[in-house]
C-alpha cells in the first residue's frame, strides 16, 4: 500500500463523509492522523498543540497508555453485553463516578454521550414530577438530540425546535448583562429575580425541572457569580422543581475540581456527564441520580433505555481514566495550570491587545472575549475571527474558536511549558489583527 498523505485523506472524506453543523460544499477539514498527550500530527508529519481538547473532552490527553490498555483488556474478555445484564466493569464504573458526586447520590444511568444524558435527565424530571416544562438558559448548549437541542439556548436550536415544553431564561453574565447590572452582586440578584418571574409566569405547577450547565461552556465559559447557583437551588426547592446540573463539558477535572459544582457548594437533584469521564476514548455519558429520584423508580417503570448503555469498553475506559486522574494528580494539575499559568497569562494578553474585551475561567477552562473595541464591546467580526483562527493554525496551535471567542481549553494534563507555548502563539496571532 502506498503511503497515505493529507490530500488522499481529505479527498476520501469529502467524497463520502457528511459533517455536523455544516454546509457541506465549502468544508475544508483539518486532517489528523495520530496524537499523544497534548500533541496531534497529520499524515504529512506536521505537529499541532491541541488547545481545544477536541470538543473540550480529551481531559486525560490523547492516547493515554493506561486507558488504551484497559480497553484492550476488556475487549479480550467481553466486547459488548446488553444493558439488562449485570457486568463487573459497569458496576465499577458507576461506583467510581458516585465516589466523585456529592453525598446523597445513589445510582448512575449510562448513556452514549452528553446529549442523551440530558434527554434522560429531562425524562426523569418529567416522570417524577408529572409535569412537562423544562427551563433552561439562552446561553447554553445541552446537545443535538430532540429535547437536548430544544433545551439548548444558542441559535442552533431554532431550526430544530420539535420537542415540546421548553422555556428559556437569561443566565447571568456581567460583561454583557441583560439586567443593567453594575457589579456581580447586582447581576446575581437581578438574574435570580428574572428567573423567579419566569417560573411564576410559566406556572410552577407546569414546570418539571431546571436544566443548567454548572459553568456554561460552548456559550463562553461563563462562571456564575457568587450566590447564583445557591439561589437557583432555593427557587427549585420553593417551587418543587428538579434541578439538573449539566456537567458534560465542565466535569471531571476541567475546572480544576472533579466536578464544577464542587466550586459552588450547591447540590442538584440530577447530574449529567460525558466527555471528560473517559476523554471520549469510547463514547459514554450518563445521569447521576440522587436517592429520592432513584427510589421513585423502585416501583415505577423508567421508560428509557439504550442498546449500548454501559458498554463494557466504555466502562473500562471510565475506570482507567478516573483511576489515572487520581493517581497522577491530573485534576490538581488542571487547577495549578489555571491558577499559575493560564489566568495570569490571559490577563497579560488582555493588557497587551485592544481586541481582548474580557478573559475568564477556572482550571483549564477559560475563554477570551474578542471585541472590535473595548468601549463598545461589539463582538469581533467573523472575518477577523477567521483570520485569527488561521493565524493560530499556521503557527501549530489547534484552538477551539466559537463565535467571537477563543476557548483556552487544553487537556488537563497540559504542562506549564505547553500552556506557555499556547499562550505565546495566541499572543502572536492576536498581533496580526493590528
Short mmCIF file of C-alpha atoms in Angstrom, two decimals:
data_model
loop_
_atom_site.label_atom_id
_atom_site.label_comp_id
_atom_site.label_asym_id
_atom_site.label_seq_id
_atom_site.Cartn_x
_atom_site.Cartn_y
_atom_site.Cartn_z
CA UNK A 1 0.00 0.00 0.00
CA UNK A 2 1.30 3.44 -0.92
CA UNK A 3 1.90 5.94 1.89
CA UNK A 4 -1.22 7.93 2.76
CA UNK A 5 -0.97 11.72 2.67
CA UNK A 6 -3.22 14.56 3.74
CA UNK A 7 -4.74 15.10 0.31
CA UNK A 8 -5.82 11.47 -0.03
CA UNK A 9 -7.48 11.55 3.38
CA UNK A 10 -9.23 14.83 2.65
CA UNK A 11 -10.43 13.62 -0.76
CA UNK A 12 -11.86 10.45 0.79
CA UNK A 13 -13.60 12.48 3.50
CA UNK A 14 -15.12 14.98 1.08
CA UNK A 15 -16.35 12.21 -1.18
CA UNK A 16 -18.19 10.23 1.49
CA UNK A 17 -18.47 11.89 4.94
CA UNK A 18 -21.41 14.11 5.90
CA UNK A 19 -20.26 16.56 8.61
CA UNK A 20 -22.20 18.00 11.54
CA UNK A 21 -23.29 21.65 11.88
CA UNK A 22 -22.01 22.48 8.39
CA UNK A 23 -22.94 23.44 4.88
CA UNK A 24 -21.17 20.58 3.15
CA UNK A 25 -19.91 22.24 -0.02
CA UNK A 26 -17.42 24.67 1.50
CA UNK A 27 -15.82 22.35 4.04
CA UNK A 28 -12.04 22.06 4.27
CA UNK A 29 -11.48 19.82 7.31
CA UNK A 30 -8.15 19.67 9.12
CA UNK A 31 -6.62 16.25 8.61
CA UNK A 32 -5.36 14.39 11.71
CA UNK A 33 -3.59 11.04 11.80
CA UNK A 34 -2.40 10.49 15.37
CA UNK A 35 -1.91 12.02 18.78
CA UNK A 36 -0.10 11.71 22.08
CA UNK A 37 -0.67 13.78 25.20
CA UNK A 38 -1.42 17.34 24.11
CA UNK A 39 0.02 16.87 20.59
CA UNK A 40 -1.54 15.85 17.27
CA UNK A 41 0.01 15.05 13.88
CA UNK A 42 -1.32 14.97 10.35
CA UNK A 43 -0.40 12.42 7.66
CA UNK A 44 2.39 14.68 6.38
CA UNK A 45 4.03 14.82 9.81
CA UNK A 46 3.02 18.33 10.82
CA UNK A 47 2.55 18.77 14.58
CA UNK A 48 -0.19 20.71 16.38
CA UNK A 49 -0.53 21.66 20.03
CA UNK A 50 -4.12 20.77 20.94
CA UNK A 51 -5.55 23.72 22.85
CA UNK A 52 -9.11 22.58 22.11
CA UNK A 53 -9.14 19.13 23.73
CA UNK A 54 -11.10 18.41 20.53
CA UNK A 55 -14.62 19.28 21.70
CA UNK A 56 -13.35 20.01 25.21
CA UNK A 57 -13.39 16.31 26.04
CA UNK A 58 -9.89 14.81 25.89
CA UNK A 59 -9.22 15.75 29.51
CA UNK A 60 -6.66 12.96 30.01
CA UNK A 61 -4.96 13.80 26.71
CA UNK A 62 -4.57 11.74 23.57
CA UNK A 63 -3.66 8.05 23.63
CA UNK A 64 -3.03 7.65 27.34
CA UNK A 65 -1.42 4.19 27.51
CA UNK A 66 -3.21 3.09 30.68
CA UNK A 67 -6.66 3.80 29.23
CA UNK A 68 -5.79 2.11 25.94
CA UNK A 69 -4.54 -0.95 27.83
CA UNK A 70 -7.79 -1.12 29.81
CA UNK A 71 -9.86 -1.01 26.63
CA UNK A 72 -7.74 -3.77 25.08
CA UNK A 73 -8.01 -5.95 28.18
CA UNK A 74 -11.78 -5.55 28.28
CA UNK A 75 -12.02 -6.35 24.56
CA UNK A 76 -10.20 -9.60 25.22
CA UNK A 77 -12.75 -10.55 27.88
CA UNK A 78 -16.07 -9.14 26.59
CA UNK A 79 -16.63 -6.53 23.91
CA UNK A 80 -20.36 -5.92 24.42
CA UNK A 81 -23.29 -7.02 26.54
CA UNK A 82 -26.92 -5.88 26.77
CA UNK A 83 -27.71 -3.29 29.46
CA UNK A 84 -30.18 -5.63 31.19
CA UNK A 85 -27.30 -7.81 32.43
CA UNK A 86 -25.02 -7.15 35.38
CA UNK A 87 -21.36 -6.73 34.45
CA UNK A 88 -18.40 -6.13 36.77
CA UNK A 89 -16.90 -3.28 34.73
CA UNK A 90 -20.25 -1.47 34.52
CA UNK A 91 -20.73 -1.66 38.28
CA UNK A 92 -17.18 -0.48 38.95
CA UNK A 93 -17.60 2.50 36.62
CA UNK A 94 -20.82 3.55 38.38
CA UNK A 95 -19.15 3.15 41.77
CA UNK A 96 -16.18 5.29 40.77
CA UNK A 97 -18.42 8.03 39.38
CA UNK A 98 -20.55 8.08 42.53
CA UNK A 99 -17.36 8.49 44.58
CA UNK A 100 -16.91 11.88 42.88
CA UNK A 101 -20.53 13.01 43.32
CA UNK A 102 -21.87 14.85 46.37
CA UNK A 103 -23.40 12.89 49.24
CA UNK A 104 -26.93 11.70 48.58
CA UNK A 105 -26.47 10.31 45.08
CA UNK A 106 -27.36 6.67 44.63
CA UNK A 107 -27.29 5.40 41.04
CA UNK A 108 -25.85 6.05 37.58
CA UNK A 109 -27.83 5.67 34.36
CA UNK A 110 -25.37 5.25 31.49
CA UNK A 111 -25.87 6.75 28.05
CA UNK A 112 -23.71 7.09 24.95
CA UNK A 113 -22.99 10.83 25.18
CA UNK A 114 -23.96 14.10 26.81
CA UNK A 115 -26.99 14.81 24.64
CA UNK A 116 -28.78 11.59 25.55
CA UNK A 117 -27.71 12.08 29.16
CA UNK A 118 -29.67 15.34 29.14
CA UNK A 119 -32.54 13.68 27.27
CA UNK A 120 -32.87 11.09 30.01
CA UNK A 121 -32.43 13.56 32.86
CA UNK A 122 -35.30 15.57 31.37
CA UNK A 123 -37.33 12.37 31.08
CA UNK A 124 -36.65 11.52 34.74
CA UNK A 125 -37.67 15.01 35.88
CA UNK A 126 -40.93 14.80 33.96
CA UNK A 127 -41.68 11.30 35.23
CA UNK A 128 -41.01 12.17 38.88
CA UNK A 129 -43.00 15.43 38.89
CA UNK A 130 -45.76 14.58 36.42
CA UNK A 131 -45.09 17.96 34.83
CA UNK A 132 -43.96 18.93 31.35
CA UNK A 133 -41.94 22.13 31.03
CA UNK A 134 -38.17 22.35 31.27
CA UNK A 135 -36.50 25.70 31.93
CA UNK A 136 -33.00 26.31 30.57
CA UNK A 137 -30.79 29.27 29.75
CA UNK A 138 -30.41 31.10 26.47
CA UNK A 139 -26.63 31.00 26.90
CA UNK A 140 -26.30 27.23 26.93
CA UNK A 141 -25.62 24.10 24.93
CA UNK A 142 -27.09 20.75 26.00
CA UNK A 143 -26.68 18.53 22.92
CA UNK A 144 -28.01 17.90 19.44
CA UNK A 145 -30.86 15.41 20.01
CA UNK A 146 -34.58 16.24 20.22
CA UNK A 147 -35.15 17.61 23.72
CA UNK A 148 -31.48 18.43 24.29
CA UNK A 149 -31.32 20.77 21.31
CA UNK A 150 -34.63 22.39 22.28
CA UNK A 151 -33.21 22.94 25.77
CA UNK A 152 -30.08 24.49 24.22
CA UNK A 153 -30.21 28.25 24.18
CA UNK A 154 -27.95 29.11 21.24
CA UNK A 155 -29.16 29.71 17.69
CA UNK A 156 -28.80 26.08 16.61
CA UNK A 157 -31.99 25.18 18.46
CA UNK A 158 -34.17 27.34 16.20
CA UNK A 159 -34.35 25.02 13.14
CA UNK A 160 -34.72 22.02 15.50
CA UNK A 161 -37.46 23.04 17.91
CA UNK A 162 -39.64 19.98 17.51
CA UNK A 163 -39.69 18.87 21.15
CA UNK A 164 -42.35 20.44 23.36
CA UNK A 165 -42.35 22.15 26.71
CA UNK A 166 -39.11 24.14 26.68
CA UNK A 167 -38.79 27.65 28.12
CA UNK A 168 -35.65 29.80 28.20
CA UNK A 169 -34.36 32.47 30.53
CA UNK A 170 -31.29 34.70 30.76
CA UNK A 171 -28.48 33.41 32.94
CA UNK A 172 -26.05 35.92 34.48
CA UNK A 173 -23.04 37.37 32.67
CA UNK A 174 -21.96 40.78 33.90
CA UNK A 175 -19.82 41.66 30.86
CA UNK A 176 -22.91 41.52 28.63
CA UNK A 177 -25.54 41.99 31.31
CA UNK A 178 -29.20 41.68 30.34
CA UNK A 179 -30.10 43.32 33.64
CA UNK A 180 -28.23 46.66 33.54
CA UNK A 181 -26.15 45.47 36.47
CA UNK A 182 -23.11 47.37 37.67
CA UNK A 183 -21.45 44.62 39.66
CA UNK A 184 -21.56 40.87 40.28
CA UNK A 185 -23.93 41.17 43.24
CA UNK A 186 -26.48 43.14 41.22
CA UNK A 187 -26.13 40.73 38.29
CA UNK A 188 -26.79 37.77 40.60
CA UNK A 189 -29.80 39.31 42.35
CA UNK A 190 -31.42 40.55 39.15
CA UNK A 191 -30.83 37.28 37.28
CA UNK A 192 -32.47 35.38 40.15
CA UNK A 193 -35.41 37.81 40.19
CA UNK A 194 -35.78 37.32 36.43
CA UNK A 195 -35.77 33.54 36.85
CA UNK A 196 -38.36 33.76 39.63
CA UNK A 197 -40.64 35.80 37.37
CA UNK A 198 -40.24 33.31 34.51
CA UNK A 199 -41.20 30.46 36.86
CA UNK A 200 -44.19 32.40 38.18
CA UNK A 201 -45.37 33.44 34.72
CA UNK A 202 -44.97 29.97 33.21
CA UNK A 203 -46.81 28.45 36.17
CA UNK A 204 -44.80 26.43 38.71
CA UNK A 205 -47.28 23.55 38.56
CA UNK A 206 -46.42 23.07 34.87
CA UNK A 207 -42.61 23.01 35.29
CA UNK A 208 -40.77 19.72 35.79
CA UNK A 209 -37.23 20.98 36.10
CA UNK A 210 -34.45 23.48 35.65
CA UNK A 211 -31.54 22.42 33.42
CA UNK A 212 -28.33 24.43 33.80
CA UNK A 213 -24.73 23.96 32.80
CA UNK A 214 -22.89 24.49 36.09
CA UNK A 215 -20.49 26.65 34.08
CA UNK A 216 -21.82 27.24 30.55
CA UNK A 217 -19.11 26.03 28.17
CA UNK A 218 -19.90 26.48 24.48
CA UNK A 219 -21.72 29.70 25.41
CA UNK A 220 -18.43 31.16 26.61
CA UNK A 221 -17.15 29.68 29.90
CA UNK A 222 -19.50 31.84 31.95
CA UNK A 223 -18.56 31.32 35.58
CA UNK A 224 -21.70 32.20 37.59
CA UNK A 225 -21.43 34.98 40.15
CA UNK A 226 -21.26 34.07 43.84
CA UNK A 227 -24.65 33.06 45.18
CA UNK A 228 -26.34 32.44 41.83
CA UNK A 229 -26.42 28.65 41.85
CA UNK A 230 -27.42 28.64 45.52
CA UNK A 231 -30.26 30.97 44.59
CA UNK A 232 -31.35 28.67 41.77
CA UNK A 233 -31.31 25.74 44.21
CA UNK A 234 -33.55 27.74 46.57
CA UNK A 235 -36.01 28.52 43.76
CA UNK A 236 -36.11 24.86 42.72
CA UNK A 237 -36.88 23.89 46.32
CA UNK A 238 -39.52 26.58 46.72
CA UNK A 239 -41.43 25.56 43.61
CA UNK A 240 -40.78 21.80 43.72
CA UNK A 241 -38.64 21.65 40.58
CA UNK A 242 -36.00 19.04 39.75
CA UNK A 243 -32.63 20.80 39.46
CA UNK A 244 -30.34 19.29 36.81
CA UNK A 245 -26.72 20.37 36.52
CA UNK A 246 -25.19 19.65 33.13
CA UNK A 247 -21.54 18.78 33.82
CA UNK A 248 -20.92 17.29 30.37
CA UNK A 249 -18.21 19.80 29.46
CA UNK A 250 -17.27 21.23 32.85
CA UNK A 251 -16.98 17.96 34.75
CA UNK A 252 -14.18 15.53 35.57
CA UNK A 253 -11.20 17.78 36.02
CA UNK A 254 -11.84 20.53 33.51
CA UNK A 255 -12.23 23.31 36.10
CA UNK A 256 -9.55 22.00 38.44
CA UNK A 257 -12.12 20.10 40.51
CA UNK A 258 -13.67 16.68 39.99
CA UNK A 259 -16.99 18.33 39.20
CA UNK A 260 -17.55 22.03 38.54
CA UNK A 261 -20.29 22.07 41.16
CA UNK A 262 -17.57 21.45 43.78
CA UNK A 263 -16.63 25.13 43.44
CA UNK A 264 -20.08 26.34 44.50
CA UNK A 265 -21.22 24.11 47.38
CA UNK A 266 -24.59 23.52 45.69
CA UNK A 267 -26.13 20.08 45.21
CA UNK A 268 -28.59 19.44 42.35
CA UNK A 269 -31.01 16.51 42.04
CA UNK A 270 -29.52 15.09 38.84
CA UNK A 271 -26.06 15.49 37.30
CA UNK A 272 -25.38 14.77 33.64
CA UNK A 273 -21.89 13.90 32.43
CA UNK A 274 -19.92 12.62 29.41
CA UNK A 275 -16.78 13.94 27.65
CA UNK A 276 -14.07 14.05 30.33
CA UNK A 277 -15.29 10.98 32.21
CA UNK A 278 -13.18 8.91 29.81
CA UNK A 279 -11.93 11.57 27.39
CA UNK A 280 -14.14 10.17 24.64
CA UNK A 281 -11.88 7.17 24.05
CA UNK A 282 -15.09 5.13 23.78
CA UNK A 283 -18.33 7.16 23.70
CA UNK A 284 -20.04 7.34 27.10
CA UNK A 285 -22.23 9.61 29.17
CA UNK A 286 -24.82 9.34 31.88
CA UNK A 287 -27.03 10.71 34.61
CA UNK A 288 -26.04 10.62 38.28
CA UNK A 289 -29.32 10.18 40.17
CA UNK A 290 -29.98 11.22 43.75
CA UNK A 291 -31.55 8.85 46.26
CA UNK A 292 -35.02 10.39 46.14
CA UNK A 293 -35.36 10.10 42.38
CA UNK A 294 -33.70 6.68 42.29
CA UNK A 295 -36.18 5.40 44.88
CA UNK A 296 -39.10 6.78 42.85
CA UNK A 297 -38.26 4.24 40.16
CA UNK A 298 -38.08 1.32 42.60
CA UNK A 299 -41.77 0.72 41.92
CA UNK A 300 -42.34 2.89 38.85
CA UNK A 301 -41.15 1.90 35.39
CA UNK A 302 -38.45 4.10 33.91
CA UNK A 303 -39.37 4.42 30.26
CA UNK A 304 -35.90 4.91 28.86
CA UNK A 305 -33.03 2.81 27.60
CA UNK A 306 -30.23 2.48 25.06
CA UNK A 307 -28.73 -0.59 23.40
CA UNK A 308 -25.22 0.49 24.36
CA UNK A 309 -25.98 1.83 27.86
CA UNK A 310 -22.98 0.90 30.00
CA UNK A 311 -20.99 -0.54 27.08
CA UNK A 312 -18.13 -2.62 28.54
CA UNK A 313 -15.39 -0.95 26.51
CA UNK A 314 -16.63 2.49 27.55
CA UNK A 315 -16.87 1.37 31.17
CA UNK A 316 -13.30 0.08 31.13
CA UNK A 317 -12.19 3.43 29.73
CA UNK A 318 -14.07 5.26 32.52
CA UNK A 319 -12.49 3.14 35.27
CA UNK A 320 -8.99 3.55 33.89
CA UNK A 321 -9.44 7.29 33.29
CA UNK A 322 -10.72 8.06 36.79
CA UNK A 323 -8.06 5.88 38.43
CA UNK A 324 -5.31 7.50 36.37
CA UNK A 325 -6.58 11.02 37.04
CA UNK A 326 -6.47 10.29 40.75
CA UNK A 327 -3.06 8.59 40.81
CA UNK A 328 -1.34 11.07 38.50
CA UNK A 329 -2.82 14.19 40.13
CA UNK A 330 -4.38 15.32 36.88
CA UNK A 331 -7.25 17.28 38.45
CA UNK A 332 -4.82 19.15 40.67
CA UNK A 333 -2.62 19.81 37.64
CA UNK A 334 -5.57 21.43 35.87
CA UNK A 335 -6.14 23.66 38.89
CA UNK A 336 -2.47 24.64 39.18
CA UNK A 337 -2.06 25.36 35.47
CA UNK A 338 -5.16 27.52 35.60
CA UNK A 339 -4.02 29.48 38.63
CA UNK A 340 -0.32 29.86 37.82
CA UNK A 341 -0.17 29.97 34.01
CA UNK A 342 -3.49 30.48 32.21
CA UNK A 343 -5.17 33.09 34.43
CA UNK A 344 -2.12 35.38 34.75
CA UNK A 345 -1.11 34.75 31.13
CA UNK A 346 -4.53 35.66 29.80
CA UNK A 347 -4.60 38.76 31.99
CA UNK A 348 -1.37 39.85 30.30
CA UNK A 349 -2.92 39.26 26.87
CA UNK A 350 -5.86 41.45 27.87
CA UNK A 351 -3.45 44.24 28.76
CA UNK A 352 -1.49 43.88 25.51
CA UNK A 353 -4.29 43.59 22.95
CA UNK A 354 -7.13 46.07 22.45
CA UNK A 355 -9.27 43.37 20.81
CA UNK A 356 -9.45 41.40 24.07
CA UNK A 357 -12.54 42.57 25.92
CA UNK A 358 -12.57 40.05 28.76
CA UNK A 359 -10.81 36.88 29.89
CA UNK A 360 -12.44 34.46 32.32
CA UNK A 361 -12.44 30.88 33.55
CA UNK A 362 -11.21 28.26 36.00
CA UNK A 363 -8.66 25.46 35.69
CA UNK A 364 -8.12 24.60 32.03
CA UNK A 365 -11.50 26.08 31.14
CA UNK A 366 -11.01 29.68 30.01
CA UNK A 367 -12.25 31.99 27.28
CA UNK A 368 -11.02 35.13 25.56
CA UNK A 369 -13.83 37.50 24.57
CA UNK A 370 -12.82 39.29 21.35
CA UNK A 371 -14.24 42.72 20.55
CA UNK A 372 -13.88 45.41 17.91
CA UNK A 373 -13.07 47.88 20.67
CA UNK A 374 -13.33 47.83 24.44
CA UNK A 375 -15.69 50.81 24.73
CA UNK A 376 -18.46 49.47 22.53
CA UNK A 377 -17.80 45.80 23.33
CA UNK A 378 -19.02 44.96 19.83
CA UNK A 379 -18.12 41.33 19.10
CA UNK A 380 -15.17 40.96 16.75
CA UNK A 381 -16.31 40.47 13.14
CA UNK A 382 -16.44 36.93 11.83
CA UNK A 383 -13.87 37.65 9.08
CA UNK A 384 -11.34 38.82 11.67
CA UNK A 385 -12.03 35.82 13.90
CA UNK A 386 -11.46 33.57 10.87
CA UNK A 387 -8.15 35.31 10.17
CA UNK A 388 -7.12 34.84 13.80
CA UNK A 389 -8.03 31.15 13.76
CA UNK A 390 -5.96 30.61 10.62
CA UNK A 391 -3.02 32.51 12.13
CA UNK A 392 -3.05 30.19 15.15
CA UNK A 393 -3.30 27.09 12.98
CA UNK A 394 -0.39 28.22 10.80
CA UNK A 395 1.68 28.52 13.97
CA UNK A 396 0.82 24.99 15.04
CA UNK A 397 -1.98 25.67 17.54
CA UNK A 398 -5.32 23.88 17.27
CA UNK A 399 -7.71 26.24 19.03
CA UNK A 400 -11.38 25.97 19.97
CA UNK A 401 -12.99 29.04 18.41
CA UNK A 402 -16.69 29.80 18.91
CA UNK A 403 -18.34 32.98 17.61
CA UNK A 404 -16.11 35.86 18.81
CA UNK A 405 -14.24 33.79 21.41
CA UNK A 406 -11.12 31.70 21.76
CA UNK A 407 -11.77 28.98 24.33
CA UNK A 408 -8.50 28.14 26.05
CA UNK A 409 -9.17 24.52 26.90
CA UNK A 410 -6.10 22.26 26.65
CA UNK A 411 -6.15 18.75 28.16
CA UNK A 412 -5.98 18.59 31.94
CA UNK A 413 -2.52 17.01 31.63
CA UNK A 414 -1.06 20.09 29.92
CA UNK A 415 2.34 21.12 31.27
CA UNK A 416 3.30 24.65 32.22
CA UNK A 417 5.61 24.75 29.19
CA UNK A 418 2.87 23.68 26.80
CA UNK A 419 0.45 26.17 28.31
CA UNK A 420 3.01 28.96 27.90
CA UNK A 421 3.65 27.87 24.32
CA UNK A 422 -0.06 28.02 23.52
CA UNK A 423 -0.44 31.46 25.07
CA UNK A 424 2.59 32.72 23.15
CA UNK A 425 1.02 31.58 19.87
CA UNK A 426 -2.30 33.25 20.76
CA UNK A 427 -0.34 36.42 21.62
CA UNK A 428 1.45 36.38 18.28
CA UNK A 429 -1.77 35.64 16.36
CA UNK A 430 -3.62 38.49 18.11
CA UNK A 431 -0.82 40.76 16.97
CA UNK A 432 -1.77 40.07 13.35
CA UNK A 433 -5.10 41.85 13.87
CA UNK A 434 -3.35 45.17 14.32
#
